[in-house]
mmCIF file of C-alpha atoms and ligand atoms in Angstrom:
data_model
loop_
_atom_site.group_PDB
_atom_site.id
_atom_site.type_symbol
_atom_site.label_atom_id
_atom_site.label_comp_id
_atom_site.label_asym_id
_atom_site.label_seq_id
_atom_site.Cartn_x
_atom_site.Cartn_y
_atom_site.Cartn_z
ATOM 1 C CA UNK A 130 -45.280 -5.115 -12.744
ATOM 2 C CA UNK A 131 -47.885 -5.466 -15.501
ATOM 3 C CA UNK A 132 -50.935 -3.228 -15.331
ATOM 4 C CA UNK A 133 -53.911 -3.170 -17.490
ATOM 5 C CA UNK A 134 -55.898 -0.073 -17.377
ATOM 6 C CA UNK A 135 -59.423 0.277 -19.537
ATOM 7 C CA UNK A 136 -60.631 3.538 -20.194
ATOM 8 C CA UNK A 137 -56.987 4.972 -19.644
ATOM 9 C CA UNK A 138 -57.890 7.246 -22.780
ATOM 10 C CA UNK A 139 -60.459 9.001 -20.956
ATOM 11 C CA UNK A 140 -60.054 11.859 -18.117
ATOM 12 C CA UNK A 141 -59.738 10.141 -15.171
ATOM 13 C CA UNK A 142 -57.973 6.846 -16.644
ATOM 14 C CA UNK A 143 -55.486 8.738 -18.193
ATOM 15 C CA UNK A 144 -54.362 10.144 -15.315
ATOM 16 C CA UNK A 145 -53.782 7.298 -13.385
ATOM 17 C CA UNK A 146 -51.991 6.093 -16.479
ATOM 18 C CA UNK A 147 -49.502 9.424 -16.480
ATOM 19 C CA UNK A 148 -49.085 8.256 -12.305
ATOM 20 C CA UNK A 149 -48.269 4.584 -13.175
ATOM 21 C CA UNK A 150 -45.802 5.501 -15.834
ATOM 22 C CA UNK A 151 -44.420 7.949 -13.395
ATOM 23 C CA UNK A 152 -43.800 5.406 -10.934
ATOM 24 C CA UNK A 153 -42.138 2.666 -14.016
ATOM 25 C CA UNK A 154 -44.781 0.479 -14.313
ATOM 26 C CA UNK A 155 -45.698 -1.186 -17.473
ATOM 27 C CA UNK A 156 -48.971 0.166 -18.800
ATOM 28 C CA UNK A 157 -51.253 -1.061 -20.890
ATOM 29 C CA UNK A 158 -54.271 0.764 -21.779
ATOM 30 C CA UNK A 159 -57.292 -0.832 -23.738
ATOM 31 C CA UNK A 160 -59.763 2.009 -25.119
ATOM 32 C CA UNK A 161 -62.384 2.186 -27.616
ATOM 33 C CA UNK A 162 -62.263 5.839 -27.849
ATOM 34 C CA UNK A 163 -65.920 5.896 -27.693
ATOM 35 C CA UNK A 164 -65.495 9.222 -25.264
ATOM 36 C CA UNK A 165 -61.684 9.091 -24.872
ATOM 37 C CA UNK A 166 -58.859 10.840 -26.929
ATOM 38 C CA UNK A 167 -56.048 9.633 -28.545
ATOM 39 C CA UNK A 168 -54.376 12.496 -27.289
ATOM 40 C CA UNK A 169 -54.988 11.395 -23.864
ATOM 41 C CA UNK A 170 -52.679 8.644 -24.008
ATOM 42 C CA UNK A 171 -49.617 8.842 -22.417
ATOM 43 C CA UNK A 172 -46.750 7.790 -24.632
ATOM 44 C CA UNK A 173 -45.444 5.473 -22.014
ATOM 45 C CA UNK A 174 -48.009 2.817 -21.992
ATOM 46 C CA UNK A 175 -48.945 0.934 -24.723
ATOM 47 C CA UNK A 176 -52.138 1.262 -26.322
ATOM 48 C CA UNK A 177 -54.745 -1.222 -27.281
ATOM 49 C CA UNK A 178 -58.287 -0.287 -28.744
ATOM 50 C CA UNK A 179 -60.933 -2.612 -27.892
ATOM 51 C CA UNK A 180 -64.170 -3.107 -26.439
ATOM 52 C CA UNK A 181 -64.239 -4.242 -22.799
ATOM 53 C CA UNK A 182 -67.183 -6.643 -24.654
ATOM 54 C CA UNK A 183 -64.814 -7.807 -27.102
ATOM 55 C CA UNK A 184 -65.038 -11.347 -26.696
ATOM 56 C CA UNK A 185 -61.490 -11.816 -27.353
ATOM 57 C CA UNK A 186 -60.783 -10.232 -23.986
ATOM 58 C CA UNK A 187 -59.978 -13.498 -22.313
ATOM 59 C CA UNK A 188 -57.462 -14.550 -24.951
ATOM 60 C CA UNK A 189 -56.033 -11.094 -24.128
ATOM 61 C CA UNK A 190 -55.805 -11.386 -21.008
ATOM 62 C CA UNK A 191 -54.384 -14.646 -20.863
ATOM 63 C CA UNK A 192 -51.794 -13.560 -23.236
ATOM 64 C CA UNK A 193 -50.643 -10.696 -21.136
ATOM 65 C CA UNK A 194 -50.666 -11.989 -17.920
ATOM 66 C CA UNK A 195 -51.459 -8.659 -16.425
ATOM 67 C CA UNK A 196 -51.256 -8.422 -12.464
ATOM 68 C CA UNK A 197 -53.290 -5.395 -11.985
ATOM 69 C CA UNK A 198 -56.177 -4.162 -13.728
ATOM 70 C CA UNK A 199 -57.834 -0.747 -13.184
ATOM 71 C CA UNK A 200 -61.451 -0.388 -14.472
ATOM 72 C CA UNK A 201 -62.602 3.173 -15.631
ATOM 73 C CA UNK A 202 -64.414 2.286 -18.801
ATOM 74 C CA UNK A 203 -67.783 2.884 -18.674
ATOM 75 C CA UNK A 204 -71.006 4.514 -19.587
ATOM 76 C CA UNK A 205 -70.760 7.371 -17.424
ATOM 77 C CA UNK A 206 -73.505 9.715 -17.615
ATOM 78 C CA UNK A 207 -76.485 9.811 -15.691
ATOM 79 C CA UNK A 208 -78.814 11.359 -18.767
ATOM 80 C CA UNK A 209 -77.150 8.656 -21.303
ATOM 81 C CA UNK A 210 -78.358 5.530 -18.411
ATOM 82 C CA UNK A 211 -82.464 6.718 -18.771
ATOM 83 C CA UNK A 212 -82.941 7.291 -22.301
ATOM 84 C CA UNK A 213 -80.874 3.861 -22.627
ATOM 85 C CA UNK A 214 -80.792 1.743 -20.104
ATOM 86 C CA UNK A 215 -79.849 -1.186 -22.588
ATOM 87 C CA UNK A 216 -76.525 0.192 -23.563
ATOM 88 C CA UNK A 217 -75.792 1.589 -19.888
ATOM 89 C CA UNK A 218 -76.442 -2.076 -19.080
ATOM 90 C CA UNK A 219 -74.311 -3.628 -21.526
ATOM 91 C CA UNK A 220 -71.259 -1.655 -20.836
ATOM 92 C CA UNK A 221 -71.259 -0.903 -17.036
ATOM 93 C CA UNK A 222 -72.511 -4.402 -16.293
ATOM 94 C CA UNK A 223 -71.803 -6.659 -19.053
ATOM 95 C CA UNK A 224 -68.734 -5.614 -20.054
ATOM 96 C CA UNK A 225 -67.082 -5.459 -16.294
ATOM 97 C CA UNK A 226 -68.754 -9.252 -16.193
ATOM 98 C CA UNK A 227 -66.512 -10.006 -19.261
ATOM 99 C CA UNK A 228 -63.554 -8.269 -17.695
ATOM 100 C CA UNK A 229 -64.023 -10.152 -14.645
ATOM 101 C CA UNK A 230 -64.271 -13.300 -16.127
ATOM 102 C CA UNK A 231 -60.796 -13.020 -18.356
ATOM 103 C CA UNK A 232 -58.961 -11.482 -15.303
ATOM 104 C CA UNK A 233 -59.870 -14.286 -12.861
ATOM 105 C CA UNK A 234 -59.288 -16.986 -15.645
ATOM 106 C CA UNK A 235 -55.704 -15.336 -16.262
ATOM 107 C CA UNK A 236 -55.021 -15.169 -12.368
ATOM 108 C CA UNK A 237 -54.456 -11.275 -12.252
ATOM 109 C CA UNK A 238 -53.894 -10.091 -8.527
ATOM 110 C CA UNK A 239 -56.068 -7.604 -7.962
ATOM 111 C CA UNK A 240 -59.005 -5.131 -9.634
ATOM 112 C CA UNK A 241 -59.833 -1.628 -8.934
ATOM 113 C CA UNK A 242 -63.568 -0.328 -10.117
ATOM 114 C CA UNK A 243 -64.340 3.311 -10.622
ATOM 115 C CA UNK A 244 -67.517 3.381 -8.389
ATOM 116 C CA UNK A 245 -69.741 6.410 -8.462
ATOM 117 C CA UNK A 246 -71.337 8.370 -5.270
ATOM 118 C CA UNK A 247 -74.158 8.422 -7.798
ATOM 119 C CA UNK A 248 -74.553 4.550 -5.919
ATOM 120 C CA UNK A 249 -76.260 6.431 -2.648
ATOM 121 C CA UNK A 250 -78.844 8.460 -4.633
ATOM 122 C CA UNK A 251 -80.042 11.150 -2.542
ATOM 123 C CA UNK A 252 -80.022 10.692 1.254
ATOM 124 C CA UNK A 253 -80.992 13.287 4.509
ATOM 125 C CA UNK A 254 -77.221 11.867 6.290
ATOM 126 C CA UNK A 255 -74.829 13.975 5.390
ATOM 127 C CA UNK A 256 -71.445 13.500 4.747
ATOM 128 C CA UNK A 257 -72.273 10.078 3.450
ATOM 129 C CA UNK A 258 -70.556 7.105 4.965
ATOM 130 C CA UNK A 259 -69.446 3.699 2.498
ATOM 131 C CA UNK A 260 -72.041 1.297 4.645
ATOM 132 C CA UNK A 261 -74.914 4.605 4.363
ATOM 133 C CA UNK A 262 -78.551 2.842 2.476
ATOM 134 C CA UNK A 263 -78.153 2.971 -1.284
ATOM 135 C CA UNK A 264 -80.621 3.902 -3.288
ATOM 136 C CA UNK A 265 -79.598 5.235 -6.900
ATOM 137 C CA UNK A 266 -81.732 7.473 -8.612
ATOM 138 C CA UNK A 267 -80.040 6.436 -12.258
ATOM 139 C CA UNK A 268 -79.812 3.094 -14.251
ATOM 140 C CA UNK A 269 -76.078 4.509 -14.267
ATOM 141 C CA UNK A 270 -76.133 4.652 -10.180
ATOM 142 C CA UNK A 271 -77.884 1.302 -10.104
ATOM 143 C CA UNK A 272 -75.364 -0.511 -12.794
ATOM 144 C CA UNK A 273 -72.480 0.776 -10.589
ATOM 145 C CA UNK A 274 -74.014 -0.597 -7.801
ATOM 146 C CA UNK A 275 -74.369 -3.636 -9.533
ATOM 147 C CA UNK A 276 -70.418 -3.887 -10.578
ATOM 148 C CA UNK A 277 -69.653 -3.883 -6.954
ATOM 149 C CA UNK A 278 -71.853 -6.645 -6.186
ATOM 150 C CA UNK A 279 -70.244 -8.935 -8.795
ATOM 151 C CA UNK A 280 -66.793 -7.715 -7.306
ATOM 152 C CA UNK A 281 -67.863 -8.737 -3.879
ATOM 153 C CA UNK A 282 -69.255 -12.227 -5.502
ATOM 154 C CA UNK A 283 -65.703 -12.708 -7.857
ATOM 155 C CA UNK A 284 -64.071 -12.311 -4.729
ATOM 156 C CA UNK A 285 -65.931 -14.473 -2.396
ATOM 157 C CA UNK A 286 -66.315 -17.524 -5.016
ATOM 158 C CA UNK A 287 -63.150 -17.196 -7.276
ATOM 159 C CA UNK A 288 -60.812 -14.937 -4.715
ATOM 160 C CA UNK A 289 -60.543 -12.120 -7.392
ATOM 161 C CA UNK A 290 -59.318 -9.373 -4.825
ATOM 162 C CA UNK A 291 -60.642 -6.224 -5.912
ATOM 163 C CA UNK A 292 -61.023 -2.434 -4.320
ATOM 164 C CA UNK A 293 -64.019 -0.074 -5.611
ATOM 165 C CA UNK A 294 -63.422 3.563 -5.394
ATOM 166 C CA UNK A 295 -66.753 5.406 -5.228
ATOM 167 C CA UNK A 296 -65.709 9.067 -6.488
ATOM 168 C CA UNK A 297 -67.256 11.888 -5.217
ATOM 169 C CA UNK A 298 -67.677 14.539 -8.584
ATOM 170 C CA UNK A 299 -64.185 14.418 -10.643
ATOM 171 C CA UNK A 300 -62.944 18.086 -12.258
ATOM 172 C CA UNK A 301 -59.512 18.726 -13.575
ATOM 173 C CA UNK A 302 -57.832 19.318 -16.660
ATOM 174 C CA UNK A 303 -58.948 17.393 -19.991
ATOM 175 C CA UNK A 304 -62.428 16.962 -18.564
ATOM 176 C CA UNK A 305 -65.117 17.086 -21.084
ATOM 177 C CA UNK A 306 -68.291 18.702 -20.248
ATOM 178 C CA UNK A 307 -70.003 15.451 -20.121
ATOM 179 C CA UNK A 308 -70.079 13.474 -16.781
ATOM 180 C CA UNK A 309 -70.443 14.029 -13.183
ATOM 181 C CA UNK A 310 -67.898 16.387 -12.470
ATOM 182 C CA UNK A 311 -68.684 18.544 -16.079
ATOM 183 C CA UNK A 312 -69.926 21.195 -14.624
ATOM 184 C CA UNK A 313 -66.499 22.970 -13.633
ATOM 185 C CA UNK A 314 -65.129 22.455 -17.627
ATOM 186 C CA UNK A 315 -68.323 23.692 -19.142
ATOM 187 C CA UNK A 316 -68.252 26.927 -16.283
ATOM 188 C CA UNK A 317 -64.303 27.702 -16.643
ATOM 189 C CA UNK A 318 -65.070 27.012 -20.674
ATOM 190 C CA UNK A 319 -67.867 29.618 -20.597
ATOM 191 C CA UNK A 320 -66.515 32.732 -17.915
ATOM 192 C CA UNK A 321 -63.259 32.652 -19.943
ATOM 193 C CA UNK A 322 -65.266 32.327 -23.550
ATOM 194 C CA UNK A 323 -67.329 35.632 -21.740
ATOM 195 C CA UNK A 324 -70.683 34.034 -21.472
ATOM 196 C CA UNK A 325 -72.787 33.763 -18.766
ATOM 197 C CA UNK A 326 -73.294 30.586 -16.721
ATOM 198 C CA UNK A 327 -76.560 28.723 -16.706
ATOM 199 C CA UNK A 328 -77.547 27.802 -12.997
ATOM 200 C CA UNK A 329 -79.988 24.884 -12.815
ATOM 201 C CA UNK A 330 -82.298 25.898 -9.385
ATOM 202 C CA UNK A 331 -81.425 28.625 -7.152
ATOM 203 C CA UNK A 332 -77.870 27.190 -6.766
ATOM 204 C CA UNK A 333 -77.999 26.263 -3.316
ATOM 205 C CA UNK A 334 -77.751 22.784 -4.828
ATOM 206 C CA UNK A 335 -74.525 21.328 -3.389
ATOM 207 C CA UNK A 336 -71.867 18.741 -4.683
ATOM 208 C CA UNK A 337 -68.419 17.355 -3.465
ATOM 209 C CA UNK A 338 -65.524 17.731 -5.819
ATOM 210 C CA UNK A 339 -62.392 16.285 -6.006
ATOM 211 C CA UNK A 340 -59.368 16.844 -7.814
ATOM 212 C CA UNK A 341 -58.197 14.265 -10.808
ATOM 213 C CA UNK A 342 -55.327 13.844 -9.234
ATOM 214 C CA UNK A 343 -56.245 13.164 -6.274
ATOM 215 C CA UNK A 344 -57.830 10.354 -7.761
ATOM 216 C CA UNK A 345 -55.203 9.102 -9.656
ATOM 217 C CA UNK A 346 -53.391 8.720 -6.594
ATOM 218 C CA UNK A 347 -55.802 6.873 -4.762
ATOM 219 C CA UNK A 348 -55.873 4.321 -7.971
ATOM 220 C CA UNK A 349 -52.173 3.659 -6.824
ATOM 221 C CA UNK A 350 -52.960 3.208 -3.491
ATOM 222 C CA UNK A 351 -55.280 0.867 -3.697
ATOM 223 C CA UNK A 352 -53.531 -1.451 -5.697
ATOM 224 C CA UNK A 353 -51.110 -2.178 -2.581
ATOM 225 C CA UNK A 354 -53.375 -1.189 0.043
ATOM 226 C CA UNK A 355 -53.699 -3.975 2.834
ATOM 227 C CA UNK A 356 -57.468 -3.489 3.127
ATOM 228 C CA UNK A 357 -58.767 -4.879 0.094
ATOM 229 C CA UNK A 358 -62.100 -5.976 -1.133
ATOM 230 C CA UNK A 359 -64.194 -3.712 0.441
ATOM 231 C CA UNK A 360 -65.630 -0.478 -1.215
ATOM 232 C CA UNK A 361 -63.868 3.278 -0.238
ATOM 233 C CA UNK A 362 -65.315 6.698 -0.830
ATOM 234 C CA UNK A 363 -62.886 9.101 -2.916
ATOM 235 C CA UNK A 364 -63.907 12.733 -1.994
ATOM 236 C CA UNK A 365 -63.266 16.328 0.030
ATOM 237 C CA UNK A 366 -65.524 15.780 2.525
ATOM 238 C CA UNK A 367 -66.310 19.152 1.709
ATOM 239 C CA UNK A 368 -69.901 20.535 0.481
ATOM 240 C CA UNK A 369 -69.516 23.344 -2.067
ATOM 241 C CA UNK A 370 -73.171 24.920 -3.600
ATOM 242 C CA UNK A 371 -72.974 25.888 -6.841
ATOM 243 C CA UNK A 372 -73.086 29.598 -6.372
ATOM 244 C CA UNK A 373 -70.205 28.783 -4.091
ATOM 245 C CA UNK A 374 -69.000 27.390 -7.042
ATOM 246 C CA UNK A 375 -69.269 30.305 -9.202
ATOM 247 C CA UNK A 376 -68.124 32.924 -6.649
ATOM 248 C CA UNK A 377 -64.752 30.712 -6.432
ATOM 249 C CA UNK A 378 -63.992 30.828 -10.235
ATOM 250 C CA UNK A 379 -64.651 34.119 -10.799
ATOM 251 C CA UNK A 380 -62.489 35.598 -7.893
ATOM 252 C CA UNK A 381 -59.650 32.938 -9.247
ATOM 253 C CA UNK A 382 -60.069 33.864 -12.987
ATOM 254 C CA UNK A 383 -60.609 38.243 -12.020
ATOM 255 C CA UNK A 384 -64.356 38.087 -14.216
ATOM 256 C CA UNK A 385 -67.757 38.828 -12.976
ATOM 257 C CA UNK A 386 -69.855 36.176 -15.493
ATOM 258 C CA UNK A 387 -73.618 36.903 -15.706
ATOM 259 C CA UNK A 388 -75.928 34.077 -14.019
ATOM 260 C CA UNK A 389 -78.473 32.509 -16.179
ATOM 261 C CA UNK A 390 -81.115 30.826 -13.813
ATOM 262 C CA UNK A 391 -83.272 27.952 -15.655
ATOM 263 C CA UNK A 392 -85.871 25.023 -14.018
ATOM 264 C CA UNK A 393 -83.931 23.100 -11.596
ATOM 265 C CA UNK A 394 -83.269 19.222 -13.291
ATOM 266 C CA UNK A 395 -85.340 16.329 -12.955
ATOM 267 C CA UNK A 396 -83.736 14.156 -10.354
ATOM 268 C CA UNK A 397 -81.323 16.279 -9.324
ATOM 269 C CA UNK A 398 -79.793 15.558 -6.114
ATOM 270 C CA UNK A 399 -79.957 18.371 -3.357
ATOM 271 C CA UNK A 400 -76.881 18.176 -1.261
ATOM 272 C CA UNK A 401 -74.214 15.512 -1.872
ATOM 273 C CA UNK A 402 -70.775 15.439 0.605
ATOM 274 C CA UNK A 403 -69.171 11.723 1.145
ATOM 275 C CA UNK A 404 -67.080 10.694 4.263
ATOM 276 C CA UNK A 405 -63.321 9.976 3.714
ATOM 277 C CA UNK A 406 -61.858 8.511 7.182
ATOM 278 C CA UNK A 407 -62.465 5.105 5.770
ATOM 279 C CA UNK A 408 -59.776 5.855 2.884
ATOM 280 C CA UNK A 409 -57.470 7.516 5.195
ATOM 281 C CA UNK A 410 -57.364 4.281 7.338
ATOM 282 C CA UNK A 411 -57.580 1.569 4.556
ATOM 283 C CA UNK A 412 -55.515 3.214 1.673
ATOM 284 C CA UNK A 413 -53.333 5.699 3.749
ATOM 285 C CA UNK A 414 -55.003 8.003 1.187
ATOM 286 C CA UNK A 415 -56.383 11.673 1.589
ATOM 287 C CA UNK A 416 -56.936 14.587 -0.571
ATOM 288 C CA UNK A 417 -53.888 16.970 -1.168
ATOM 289 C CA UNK A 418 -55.275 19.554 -3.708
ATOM 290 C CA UNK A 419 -58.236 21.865 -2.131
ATOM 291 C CA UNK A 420 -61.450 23.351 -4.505
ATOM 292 C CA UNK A 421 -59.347 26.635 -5.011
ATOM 293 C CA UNK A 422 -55.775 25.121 -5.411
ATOM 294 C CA UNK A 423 -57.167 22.123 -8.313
ATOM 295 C CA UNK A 424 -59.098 25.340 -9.779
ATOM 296 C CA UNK A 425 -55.749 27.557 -10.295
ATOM 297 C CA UNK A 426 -54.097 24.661 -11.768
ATOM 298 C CA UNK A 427 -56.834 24.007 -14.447
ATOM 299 C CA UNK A 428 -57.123 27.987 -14.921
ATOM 300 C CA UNK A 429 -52.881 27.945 -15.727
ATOM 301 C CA UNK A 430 -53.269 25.056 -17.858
ATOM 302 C CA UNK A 431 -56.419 26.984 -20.209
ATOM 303 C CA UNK A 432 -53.538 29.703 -20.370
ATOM 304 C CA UNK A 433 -55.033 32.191 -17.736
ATOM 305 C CA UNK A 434 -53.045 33.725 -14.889
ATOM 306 C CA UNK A 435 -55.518 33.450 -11.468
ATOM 307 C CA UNK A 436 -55.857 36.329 -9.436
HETATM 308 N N1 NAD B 607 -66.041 12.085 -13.840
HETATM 309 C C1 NAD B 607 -66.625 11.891 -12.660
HETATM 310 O O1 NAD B 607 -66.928 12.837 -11.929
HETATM 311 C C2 NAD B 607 -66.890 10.474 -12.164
HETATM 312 C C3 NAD B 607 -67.514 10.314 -10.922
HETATM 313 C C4 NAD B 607 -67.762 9.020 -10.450
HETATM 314 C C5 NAD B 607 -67.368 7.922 -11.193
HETATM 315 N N2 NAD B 607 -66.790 8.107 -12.407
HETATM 316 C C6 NAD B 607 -66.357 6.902 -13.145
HETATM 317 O O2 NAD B 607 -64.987 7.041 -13.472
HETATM 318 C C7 NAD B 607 -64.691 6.341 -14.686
HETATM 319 C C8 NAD B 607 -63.977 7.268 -15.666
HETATM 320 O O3 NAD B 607 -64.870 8.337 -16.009
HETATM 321 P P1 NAD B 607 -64.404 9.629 -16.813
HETATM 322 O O4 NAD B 607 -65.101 10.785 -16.221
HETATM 323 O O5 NAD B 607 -62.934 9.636 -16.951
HETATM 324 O O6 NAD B 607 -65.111 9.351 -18.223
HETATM 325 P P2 NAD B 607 -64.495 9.333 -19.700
HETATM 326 O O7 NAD B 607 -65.661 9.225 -20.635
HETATM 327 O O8 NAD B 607 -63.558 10.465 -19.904
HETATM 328 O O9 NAD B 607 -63.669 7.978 -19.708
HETATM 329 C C9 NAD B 607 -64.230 6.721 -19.995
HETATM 330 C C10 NAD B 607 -63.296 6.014 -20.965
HETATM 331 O O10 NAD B 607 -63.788 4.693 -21.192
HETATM 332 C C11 NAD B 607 -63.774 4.435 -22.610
HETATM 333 N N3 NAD B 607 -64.857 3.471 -22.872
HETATM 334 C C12 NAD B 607 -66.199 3.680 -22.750
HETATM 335 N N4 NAD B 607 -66.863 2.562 -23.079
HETATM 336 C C13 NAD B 607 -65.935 1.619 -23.402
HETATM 337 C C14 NAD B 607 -66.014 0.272 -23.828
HETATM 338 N N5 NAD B 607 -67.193 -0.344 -24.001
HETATM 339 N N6 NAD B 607 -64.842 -0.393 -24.065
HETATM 340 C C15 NAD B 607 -63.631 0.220 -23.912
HETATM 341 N N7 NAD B 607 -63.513 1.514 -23.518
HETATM 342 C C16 NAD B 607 -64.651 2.197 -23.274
HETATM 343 C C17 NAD B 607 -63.995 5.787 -23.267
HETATM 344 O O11 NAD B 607 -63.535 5.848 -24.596
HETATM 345 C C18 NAD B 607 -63.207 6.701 -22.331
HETATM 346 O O12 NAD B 607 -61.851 6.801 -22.728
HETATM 347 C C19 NAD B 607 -66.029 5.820 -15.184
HETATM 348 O O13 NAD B 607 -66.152 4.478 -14.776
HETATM 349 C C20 NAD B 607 -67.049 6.696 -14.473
HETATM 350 O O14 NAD B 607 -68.293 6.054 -14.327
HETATM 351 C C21 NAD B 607 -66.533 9.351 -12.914
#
């Protein structure tokens, strides 16, 4: 079985590529390192760099003859989507349009689509179920939005099945400090570097993080999940502040890091936790790493025994 995977040299791509190899499928992965590392990539799967614009995508594609594809390439930062909402555009929208087009012209089975919670902007029902009102905050939250819609259209006119993940905030090892989930890398990068840690707020500002993994695993899932085309959220269901946060790490890694307060952010979102019953029934999919268990394992890998 033939799987194409775009942003596979990124964090979360190229762990579902090291979970696909592990289970002998044939990977592909097409890059175009714009954020990803070539040291990402899994010597198992083949490589390909390219745009998901590239217009050559369809003769790609028809080439191939891939039956899966798995979609994490995108512009995905919140900051990056307001100063420039053309290039957020072109890549989160555009260039899934252009994916969508070659994969329904070359008759591949099914597509997954790295969704964001980002999708729900910030909302008084908490945890957040996948039918809750949407109303993103971002150009990023609205283009992922957007992707789904076209999924839900691709399937309905063309019968492109497809399932859309919306992940909760990502952390795990070979995160970079950009993204949703960057706040554990640039925290564990910092207490083990000595410095303090700069708290945006008071801290009581509270997110829902989930283990790369984790994720990876509900990638596989979904590609031979019964309930398809429909949307699932990927997350704890667990609410963890940021002091939280920082009182975790420090007890794990045996240092007491000073705590720089600064202005809380512009748009920041107060409290974010997402239902996951919806997963557990449709993908026979649930979380198996907690906050403190995915924290030990990036700690060990950054060469530092937890207490
Ligand atoms: N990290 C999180 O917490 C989080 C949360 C919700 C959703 N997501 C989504 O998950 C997906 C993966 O995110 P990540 O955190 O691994 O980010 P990442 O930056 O590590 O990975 C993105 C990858 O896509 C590649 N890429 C970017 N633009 C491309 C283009 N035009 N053509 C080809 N390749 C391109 C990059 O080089 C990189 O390898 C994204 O779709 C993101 O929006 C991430």
């Amino acid at each position: 079985m033939k799987v194409l995977v775009t942003g596979g040299a990124g964090f979360i791509g190229s762990h579902i590529v090291d979970k696909l190899v592990q289970a002998d499928l044939q990977v592909y992965i097409l890059d175009n390192l714009s954020t990803g590392s070539f040291s990402n990539i899994n010597p198992g799967a083949a490589f390909l760099k390219k745009d998901i614009r590239d217009e050559g995508l369809k003769e790609l594609l028809a080439r191939e003859r891939f039956d899966y594809v798995i979609h994490q390439a995108a512009q995905t930062m919140v900051a990056n989507s307001l100063a420039d909402p053309y290039y957020d555009c072109d890549v989160n929208i555009r260039g899934l349009v252009n994916l969508l087009e070659a994969s329904r012209l070359s008759a591949v089975k099914r597509i997954i689509f790295a969704s964001s919670a980002a999708i729900y902007g910030d909302t008084d029902v908490l945890p957040i179920a996948e039918d809750c009102g949407k109303q993103p905050s971002s150009f990023y939250g609205e283009s992922k939005l957007t992707g789904e819609r076209y999924l839900e259209l691709y399937y309905k006119n063309f019968g492109l099945e497809y399932v859309a993940l919306r992940y909760a905030n990502v952390y795990g090892e070979r995160q970079g400090d950009s993204g949703e989930g960057g706040v554990i890398s640039i925290f564990l990068r910092k207490l083990l570097a000595g410095q303090g840690l700069t708290v945006y707020g008071d801290g009581s500002q509270t997110r829902d993080y989930i283990y790369v993994k984790d994720v990876a695993a509900a990638n596989y899932q979904a590609l031979f999940a019964g309930t398809a085309n429909r949307s699932y959220n990927i997350s704890t269901q667990k609410e963890t502040s940021v002091n939280d946060l920082i009182e975790l790490l420090s007890q794990l890694a045996g240092l007491q890091p000073a705590v720089i307060h600064d202005a809380p952010r512009d748009n920041d979102i107060r409290r974010s936790v997402l239902a996951n019953q919806a997963a557990a029934n449709g993908l026979n999919w649930q979380p198996a790493y907690t906050l403190p268990a995915g924290l030990s394992l990036m700690l060990r890998e950054l060469g530092h025994q937890t207490m």
